């Protein structure tokens, strides 16, 4: 062979094998007679990675062979004529469908069926069915995920089973926690292709670094916005259509967009820039509504935005360590709270009007937006905090950090209700009903779903104990006796109408269930004991 062999497969014919080579050639050879039967050559000249033969007995259909290439393309061959029927690639312009974006490592015809299954390193598996007269395959079923690790995951209401994720591969995906058939990748083909594109000049999708979605789910216009890396435009998407929307909104200070959010009513989008600018757009028309003045604004990049339940206030946090509360109608600052260090991320609960901010000093601070004051401080992370999410009732807060931990905080007690040791989680999110937590992790292309077991536990807080004097053994005995006396005094009747519970141990109570059996044993014991002393009966 003039080229290295990359694939070797047995054909349905006896003594005939298919040899795939690195230069894209496929040789059918009879190994018994050492005779070459037919030679095929893939158009892309990419290495042959896998080969399969169709085994169903279809009338009028010529025998077929399918091969996969290192470039992600799938080739279907007519063995009788020795020619190519169709090539399906990731950039295919035909109606056949897209193949894969990475090398095809598996290509297999199902036994006795006109179905071809392909799988690739792009985290996708696809089924193709041959049900046409021309012999072309049609994409029948597919399951796929992010090609690169996702960087943000959020539950989107009102359906508590819907998850939206964005990845460094530039894709936006919707997942369902109950049915895999609902999983889709948002289409990036705009209805107005000349207006804007979701890819760079070399055809690679722009990396999505942030997104936000409207929880109402009742809007007839776009309800998702995405922020792309090193880009000044924010793009809108439509959840129901599963495709990119009509508008793109730019920051007005000619810098880079860093974060964005949608108002609870779904009518407005707010965009924060790397220069500290804050803009407000109308999502229905895509037009600029307002630019907030920079007089009392931020001096550094805005890293988090949120809007209250009445869409009257917008909260912004920045690397300049300020949390600012703006009046949307007047465009003025209502409160300005300076924190000890820079802020990296923000989570907001609009019903209770509290915000959780992660600071660079590894502290999570809970802020009351109504009064603009810090009400809680949560310490526990040992490395940078990556993401935050509040539970639906605002009682719990879940946080993730580079220290490889996911922590569940009980906000009223400022204590940790639970902690998980995992690979660093880049994003975490509470479900709408609080039953689940979704997370994405470094070097992992999947989304992990956790059951919130804290729903069944009672959060306990530490009770301070005075240990100024270490007691000796005699003191310990006195303490035990005194504690027993205190326990006995606690059982005094407070109210005669209340039910008094027994203080006996559980073993004593369980004896009542077998009381009759115990009495029989006692009677027989005493009878046997007095038998020798009874007078003899003549």
Tab-separated table of C-alpha atoms in Angstrom, residues 45-402:
chain	number	residue	atom	x	y	z
A	45	UNK	CA	-8.903	13.246	0.369
A	46	UNK	CA	-9.273	13.051	4.154
A	47	UNK	CA	-8.337	9.903	6.015
A	48	UNK	CA	-10.902	7.088	6.021
A	49	UNK	CA	-11.901	6.516	9.641
A	50	UNK	CA	-14.752	3.972	9.385
A	51	UNK	CA	-16.555	1.790	6.808
A	52	UNK	CA	-19.887	-0.062	6.842
A	53	UNK	CA	-22.001	-2.057	4.362
A	54	UNK	CA	-25.758	-2.079	3.942
A	55	UNK	CA	-27.267	-5.503	4.696
A	56	UNK	CA	-31.038	-5.150	4.120
A	57	UNK	CA	-32.629	-6.813	1.067
A	58	UNK	CA	-34.283	-3.823	-0.597
A	59	UNK	CA	-35.767	-4.477	-4.024
A	60	UNK	CA	-34.278	-2.355	-6.775
A	61	UNK	CA	-31.608	-0.857	-4.518
A	62	UNK	CA	-27.981	-1.401	-5.421
A	63	UNK	CA	-25.618	-2.612	-2.694
A	64	UNK	CA	-24.219	0.313	-0.738
A	65	UNK	CA	-21.156	1.167	1.282
A	66	UNK	CA	-20.813	4.098	3.680
A	67	UNK	CA	-17.556	5.605	4.869
A	68	UNK	CA	-16.606	8.340	7.302
A	69	UNK	CA	-13.817	10.837	6.954
A	70	UNK	CA	-11.514	12.660	9.315
A	71	UNK	CA	-13.110	15.940	8.192
A	72	UNK	CA	-16.549	14.891	9.530
A	73	UNK	CA	-18.037	14.021	6.133
A	74	UNK	CA	-20.045	10.864	5.401
A	75	UNK	CA	-19.807	9.227	1.955
A	76	UNK	CA	-22.360	6.823	0.459
A	77	UNK	CA	-21.154	4.621	-2.437
A	78	UNK	CA	-22.861	2.505	-5.102
A	79	UNK	CA	-20.919	-0.769	-5.102
A	80	UNK	CA	-22.430	-2.003	-8.365
A	81	UNK	CA	-21.442	1.080	-10.374
A	82	UNK	CA	-18.389	1.905	-8.288
A	83	UNK	CA	-19.311	5.554	-7.906
A	84	UNK	CA	-20.248	8.065	-5.232
A	85	UNK	CA	-23.976	8.520	-4.556
A	86	UNK	CA	-23.795	11.455	-2.154
A	87	UNK	CA	-21.395	13.197	0.176
A	88	UNK	CA	-22.824	14.661	3.394
A	89	UNK	CA	-20.560	17.186	5.101
A	90	UNK	CA	-20.858	19.750	7.871
A	91	UNK	CA	-21.090	22.490	5.244
A	92	UNK	CA	-23.495	20.652	2.951
A	93	UNK	CA	-25.767	22.955	0.972
A	94	UNK	CA	-28.140	20.185	-0.095
A	95	UNK	CA	-31.313	19.095	1.648
A	96	UNK	CA	-29.662	15.965	2.980
A	97	UNK	CA	-28.597	17.607	6.233
A	98	UNK	CA	-25.403	18.322	8.098
A	99	UNK	CA	-23.024	15.555	9.060
A	100	UNK	CA	-20.377	16.154	11.727
A	101	UNK	CA	-17.871	18.843	12.619
A	102	UNK	CA	-15.127	16.436	13.700
A	103	UNK	CA	-13.810	13.069	12.547
A	104	UNK	CA	-16.458	10.344	12.219
A	105	UNK	CA	-15.305	7.498	14.472
A	106	UNK	CA	-18.397	5.275	13.995
A	107	UNK	CA	-20.410	4.587	10.853
A	108	UNK	CA	-22.643	1.507	10.978
A	109	UNK	CA	-25.643	0.220	9.017
A	110	UNK	CA	-28.213	-1.421	11.293
A	111	UNK	CA	-28.630	-5.102	10.504
A	112	UNK	CA	-31.479	-5.695	8.047
A	113	UNK	CA	-32.596	-2.046	8.112
A	114	UNK	CA	-32.063	0.906	5.740
A	115	UNK	CA	-30.683	2.951	8.642
A	116	UNK	CA	-27.163	4.308	9.029
A	117	UNK	CA	-25.845	5.403	12.435
A	118	UNK	CA	-22.913	7.812	12.659
A	119	UNK	CA	-21.085	9.239	15.660
A	120	UNK	CA	-18.295	11.743	15.997
A	121	UNK	CA	-16.082	13.558	18.449
A	122	UNK	CA	-18.338	16.609	18.131
A	123	UNK	CA	-20.597	15.087	20.816
A	124	UNK	CA	-23.292	14.006	18.356
A	125	UNK	CA	-24.881	10.747	17.225
A	126	UNK	CA	-27.146	10.696	14.159
A	127	UNK	CA	-29.403	8.218	12.389
A	128	UNK	CA	-29.892	8.430	8.625
A	129	UNK	CA	-32.679	6.590	6.811
A	130	UNK	CA	-32.638	5.581	3.148
A	131	UNK	CA	-36.292	5.884	2.169
A	132	UNK	CA	-35.983	7.798	-1.111
A	133	UNK	CA	-35.865	6.493	-4.657
A	134	UNK	CA	-32.602	8.292	-5.408
A	135	UNK	CA	-30.753	6.436	-2.653
A	136	UNK	CA	-29.949	9.606	-0.723
A	137	UNK	CA	-29.958	9.378	3.087
A	138	UNK	CA	-32.240	11.601	5.153
A	139	UNK	CA	-31.472	12.731	8.679
A	140	UNK	CA	-33.983	10.814	10.797
A	141	UNK	CA	-32.987	11.177	14.441
A	142	UNK	CA	-30.147	12.838	16.271
A	143	UNK	CA	-28.850	13.475	19.769
A	144	UNK	CA	-26.190	16.097	20.291
A	145	UNK	CA	-24.651	18.405	22.853
A	146	UNK	CA	-22.115	21.184	23.033
A	147	UNK	CA	-18.961	20.628	21.028
A	148	UNK	CA	-17.026	22.550	23.678
A	149	UNK	CA	-17.738	22.863	27.421
A	150	UNK	CA	-20.726	25.129	28.181
A	151	UNK	CA	-19.993	28.260	30.186
A	152	UNK	CA	-23.488	29.292	31.353
A	153	UNK	CA	-26.595	27.317	32.287
A	154	UNK	CA	-29.973	28.666	33.381
A	155	UNK	CA	-33.430	27.259	34.080
A	156	UNK	CA	-35.968	29.307	32.119
A	157	UNK	CA	-39.606	29.633	33.197
A	158	UNK	CA	-42.439	29.189	33.383
A	159	UNK	CA	-41.722	25.521	32.559
A	160	UNK	CA	-39.474	24.160	35.362
A	161	UNK	CA	-38.054	21.486	33.034
A	162	UNK	CA	-36.448	23.823	30.478
A	163	UNK	CA	-32.726	24.604	30.601
A	164	UNK	CA	-30.882	27.034	28.330
A	165	UNK	CA	-27.107	26.720	27.923
A	166	UNK	CA	-24.432	28.582	25.999
A	167	UNK	CA	-20.989	27.331	25.133
A	168	UNK	CA	-17.570	28.389	23.989
A	169	UNK	CA	-18.437	26.700	20.693
A	170	UNK	CA	-20.807	29.602	19.972
A	171	UNK	CA	-23.997	27.555	20.190
A	172	UNK	CA	-27.143	28.178	22.217
A	173	UNK	CA	-29.054	25.058	23.277
A	174	UNK	CA	-32.287	24.124	25.000
A	175	UNK	CA	-32.502	20.999	27.154
A	176	UNK	CA	-35.448	19.272	28.792
A	177	UNK	CA	-35.053	17.463	32.104
A	178	UNK	CA	-37.871	15.008	31.305
A	179	UNK	CA	-37.729	14.289	27.552
A	180	UNK	CA	-34.672	14.128	25.299
A	181	UNK	CA	-36.764	14.720	22.189
A	182	UNK	CA	-37.192	18.349	23.249
A	183	UNK	CA	-33.463	19.051	23.190
A	184	UNK	CA	-32.542	21.394	20.349
A	185	UNK	CA	-29.746	23.642	19.171
A	186	UNK	CA	-30.898	27.143	18.300
A	187	UNK	CA	-30.631	27.864	14.598
A	188	UNK	CA	-28.221	30.651	13.714
A	189	UNK	CA	-29.687	31.260	10.261
A	190	UNK	CA	-31.312	34.667	10.370
A	191	UNK	CA	-34.467	35.463	8.430
A	192	UNK	CA	-32.571	38.491	7.159
A	193	UNK	CA	-29.211	36.995	6.256
A	194	UNK	CA	-27.872	40.273	4.882
A	195	UNK	CA	-28.526	42.114	8.124
A	196	UNK	CA	-26.078	40.302	10.380
A	197	UNK	CA	-24.373	36.972	10.914
A	198	UNK	CA	-23.699	34.861	13.982
A	199	UNK	CA	-20.314	33.716	12.734
A	200	UNK	CA	-16.923	35.320	12.282
A	201	UNK	CA	-15.285	35.948	8.931
A	202	UNK	CA	-13.724	32.467	8.895
A	203	UNK	CA	-17.127	30.833	9.470
A	204	UNK	CA	-16.585	29.943	13.143
A	205	UNK	CA	-19.469	30.920	15.482
A	206	UNK	CA	-18.768	33.729	17.917
A	207	UNK	CA	-18.244	32.558	21.489
A	208	UNK	CA	-21.225	33.374	23.735
A	209	UNK	CA	-20.090	34.611	27.154
A	210	UNK	CA	-23.443	35.626	28.659
A	211	UNK	CA	-27.166	35.354	28.016
A	212	UNK	CA	-30.449	36.179	29.707
A	213	UNK	CA	-34.017	35.035	29.079
A	214	UNK	CA	-37.470	36.307	29.987
A	215	UNK	CA	-39.250	34.069	32.500
A	216	UNK	CA	-42.786	35.001	31.443
A	217	UNK	CA	-42.760	32.968	28.225
A	218	UNK	CA	-45.813	34.818	26.884
A	219	UNK	CA	-44.170	37.307	24.559
A	220	UNK	CA	-44.711	37.224	20.823
A	221	UNK	CA	-41.340	38.867	20.244
A	222	UNK	CA	-37.755	37.835	20.972
A	223	UNK	CA	-37.182	36.762	24.580
A	224	UNK	CA	-33.487	35.790	24.794
A	225	UNK	CA	-30.419	37.994	24.380
A	226	UNK	CA	-26.791	36.876	24.091
A	227	UNK	CA	-23.471	38.644	24.587
A	228	UNK	CA	-20.532	37.481	22.481
A	229	UNK	CA	-16.843	37.660	23.300
A	230	UNK	CA	-15.031	40.811	22.139
A	231	UNK	CA	-18.140	42.045	20.343
A	232	UNK	CA	-20.088	45.278	20.710
A	233	UNK	CA	-23.398	43.801	19.539
A	234	UNK	CA	-26.007	41.951	21.610
A	235	UNK	CA	-28.259	39.606	19.625
A	236	UNK	CA	-31.833	38.559	20.281
A	237	UNK	CA	-33.278	35.037	19.995
A	238	UNK	CA	-36.738	33.483	20.006
A	239	UNK	CA	-37.306	30.581	22.408
A	240	UNK	CA	-40.465	29.223	20.757
A	241	UNK	CA	-38.893	29.137	17.293
A	242	UNK	CA	-35.557	27.911	18.579
A	243	UNK	CA	-33.730	30.330	16.292
A	244	UNK	CA	-31.933	33.637	16.219
A	245	UNK	CA	-34.167	36.697	16.323
A	246	UNK	CA	-34.566	39.895	14.379
A	247	UNK	CA	-32.511	42.416	16.307
A	248	UNK	CA	-28.974	43.222	17.260
A	249	UNK	CA	-28.314	45.969	19.774
A	250	UNK	CA	-25.014	47.816	20.134
A	251	UNK	CA	-23.459	49.596	23.076
A	252	UNK	CA	-23.411	53.344	22.504
A	253	UNK	CA	-19.971	54.084	23.980
A	254	UNK	CA	-18.230	52.117	21.178
A	255	UNK	CA	-16.695	49.632	23.607
A	256	UNK	CA	-17.359	45.910	24.115
A	257	UNK	CA	-20.574	44.472	25.539
A	258	UNK	CA	-19.936	42.567	28.782
A	259	UNK	CA	-23.368	41.653	30.185
A	260	UNK	CA	-27.085	42.074	29.511
A	261	UNK	CA	-30.471	41.342	31.056
A	262	UNK	CA	-34.177	41.411	30.160
A	263	UNK	CA	-36.841	43.088	32.277
A	264	UNK	CA	-39.483	40.795	33.888
A	265	UNK	CA	-42.132	42.219	31.568
A	266	UNK	CA	-40.039	41.159	28.578
A	267	UNK	CA	-40.231	44.544	26.850
A	268	UNK	CA	-36.783	45.958	27.540
A	269	UNK	CA	-33.164	44.840	27.307
A	270	UNK	CA	-30.340	46.417	29.314
A	271	UNK	CA	-26.729	46.217	28.143
A	272	UNK	CA	-23.594	46.897	30.197
A	273	UNK	CA	-20.313	47.703	28.472
A	274	UNK	CA	-16.636	47.263	29.289
A	275	UNK	CA	-16.337	51.041	29.726
A	276	UNK	CA	-19.107	51.205	32.332
A	277	UNK	CA	-21.888	52.345	30.002
A	278	UNK	CA	-25.512	51.279	30.455
A	279	UNK	CA	-28.041	51.255	27.596
A	280	UNK	CA	-31.725	50.370	27.415
A	281	UNK	CA	-33.367	48.908	24.278
A	282	UNK	CA	-36.924	48.034	23.300
A	283	UNK	CA	-37.012	44.319	22.475
A	284	UNK	CA	-40.068	44.564	20.232
A	285	UNK	CA	-38.578	47.110	17.856
A	286	UNK	CA	-34.882	46.724	18.640
A	287	UNK	CA	-34.542	50.496	19.013
A	288	UNK	CA	-32.504	52.365	21.599
A	289	UNK	CA	-34.765	53.593	24.388
A	290	UNK	CA	-32.345	55.287	26.765
A	291	UNK	CA	-28.674	55.698	27.618
A	292	UNK	CA	-28.024	56.188	31.312
A	293	UNK	CA	-25.736	59.149	32.116
A	294	UNK	CA	-22.145	58.394	33.049
A	295	UNK	CA	-21.952	61.275	35.512
A	296	UNK	CA	-22.775	59.040	38.474
A	297	UNK	CA	-22.225	55.783	36.606
A	298	UNK	CA	-19.508	53.163	36.718
A	299	UNK	CA	-15.872	53.840	35.932
A	300	UNK	CA	-15.044	50.245	34.979
A	301	UNK	CA	-16.696	47.316	33.218
A	302	UNK	CA	-20.206	46.316	34.280
A	303	UNK	CA	-20.268	42.602	35.136
A	304	UNK	CA	-23.871	42.109	36.258
A	305	UNK	CA	-27.341	43.552	35.616
A	306	UNK	CA	-30.806	42.852	37.037
A	307	UNK	CA	-34.256	44.482	36.982
A	308	UNK	CA	-36.789	44.472	39.819
A	309	UNK	CA	-40.264	42.930	39.590
A	310	UNK	CA	-41.986	46.219	38.666
A	311	UNK	CA	-39.435	47.106	35.968
A	312	UNK	CA	-38.855	50.408	37.757
A	313	UNK	CA	-35.287	49.844	38.966
A	314	UNK	CA	-32.192	48.345	37.401
A	315	UNK	CA	-29.289	47.047	39.510
A	316	UNK	CA	-25.763	47.165	38.127
A	317	UNK	CA	-22.484	45.886	39.583
A	318	UNK	CA	-19.037	46.689	38.282
A	319	UNK	CA	-15.350	46.000	38.665
A	320	UNK	CA	-15.103	49.405	40.358
A	321	UNK	CA	-16.596	47.689	43.487
A	322	UNK	CA	-19.855	49.686	43.312
A	323	UNK	CA	-23.404	48.366	43.309
A	324	UNK	CA	-25.758	50.973	41.895
A	325	UNK	CA	-29.546	51.068	41.863
A	326	UNK	CA	-30.983	53.139	39.013
A	327	UNK	CA	-34.405	54.658	38.500
A	328	UNK	CA	-35.338	53.493	35.004
A	329	UNK	CA	-37.836	56.259	34.301
A	330	UNK	CA	-35.639	59.161	35.459
A	331	UNK	CA	-32.278	57.598	34.621
A	332	UNK	CA	-30.794	58.611	37.975
A	333	UNK	CA	-28.953	56.693	40.698
A	334	UNK	CA	-31.145	55.958	43.736
A	335	UNK	CA	-28.520	54.161	45.838
A	336	UNK	CA	-24.806	53.612	45.426
A	337	UNK	CA	-23.183	50.978	47.639
A	338	UNK	CA	-19.406	50.630	47.691
A	339	UNK	CA	-18.122	47.179	48.640
A	340	UNK	CA	-14.625	46.388	49.966
A	341	UNK	CA	-13.402	44.759	46.725
A	342	UNK	CA	-14.321	44.343	43.075
A	343	UNK	CA	-17.476	42.434	42.161
A	344	UNK	CA	-17.352	39.481	39.773
A	345	UNK	CA	-20.969	38.335	39.425
A	346	UNK	CA	-24.548	39.091	40.496
A	347	UNK	CA	-27.676	37.075	41.318
A	348	UNK	CA	-31.002	38.794	41.983
A	349	UNK	CA	-34.334	37.652	43.419
A	350	UNK	CA	-36.975	40.060	42.173
A	351	UNK	CA	-39.797	38.920	44.492
A	352	UNK	CA	-37.881	39.571	47.719
A	353	UNK	CA	-35.708	42.393	46.329
A	354	UNK	CA	-32.410	40.928	47.510
A	355	UNK	CA	-29.209	40.593	45.510
A	356	UNK	CA	-26.228	38.304	46.023
A	357	UNK	CA	-22.866	39.572	44.796
A	358	UNK	CA	-19.592	37.669	44.654
A	359	UNK	CA	-16.547	39.766	45.497
A	360	UNK	CA	-12.855	39.256	44.832
A	361	UNK	CA	-12.182	38.827	48.574
A	362	UNK	CA	-14.014	35.450	48.265
A	363	UNK	CA	-17.034	36.739	50.158
A	364	UNK	CA	-20.646	36.554	49.021
A	365	UNK	CA	-22.617	39.555	50.212
A	366	UNK	CA	-26.410	39.704	50.395
A	367	UNK	CA	-27.739	43.196	49.677
A	368	UNK	CA	-31.212	44.542	50.436
A	369	UNK	CA	-32.071	46.523	47.315
A	370	UNK	CA	-34.908	48.414	49.008
A	371	UNK	CA	-32.518	50.092	51.458
A	372	UNK	CA	-29.229	49.618	49.604
A	373	UNK	CA	-27.487	47.900	52.532
A	374	UNK	CA	-25.539	44.688	53.075
A	375	UNK	CA	-27.501	42.316	55.332
A	376	UNK	CA	-25.443	39.090	55.175
A	377	UNK	CA	-21.870	38.010	54.483
A	378	UNK	CA	-21.131	34.419	53.470
A	379	UNK	CA	-17.548	33.175	53.795
A	380	UNK	CA	-16.343	29.729	52.773
A	381	UNK	CA	-14.825	29.686	49.287
A	382	UNK	CA	-11.044	29.429	48.914
A	383	UNK	CA	-10.732	30.553	45.299
A	384	UNK	CA	-12.531	32.798	42.843
A	385	UNK	CA	-16.344	32.543	42.880
A	386	UNK	CA	-17.662	31.836	39.378
A	387	UNK	CA	-21.460	31.869	39.591
A	388	UNK	CA	-24.425	32.371	41.928
A	389	UNK	CA	-28.088	31.395	41.877
A	390	UNK	CA	-30.909	32.032	44.356
A	391	UNK	CA	-33.701	29.566	45.126
A	392	UNK	CA	-37.308	30.489	44.219
A	393	UNK	CA	-38.117	31.342	47.856
A	394	UNK	CA	-34.805	33.242	48.303
A	395	UNK	CA	-33.962	31.104	51.346
A	396	UNK	CA	-31.045	29.280	49.718
A	397	UNK	CA	-28.139	30.383	47.596
A	398	UNK	CA	-25.991	28.056	45.520
A	399	UNK	CA	-22.478	29.139	44.561
A	400	UNK	CA	-19.611	27.627	42.584
A	401	UNK	CA	-15.920	28.450	42.632
A	402	UNK	CA	-12.532	27.586	41.215
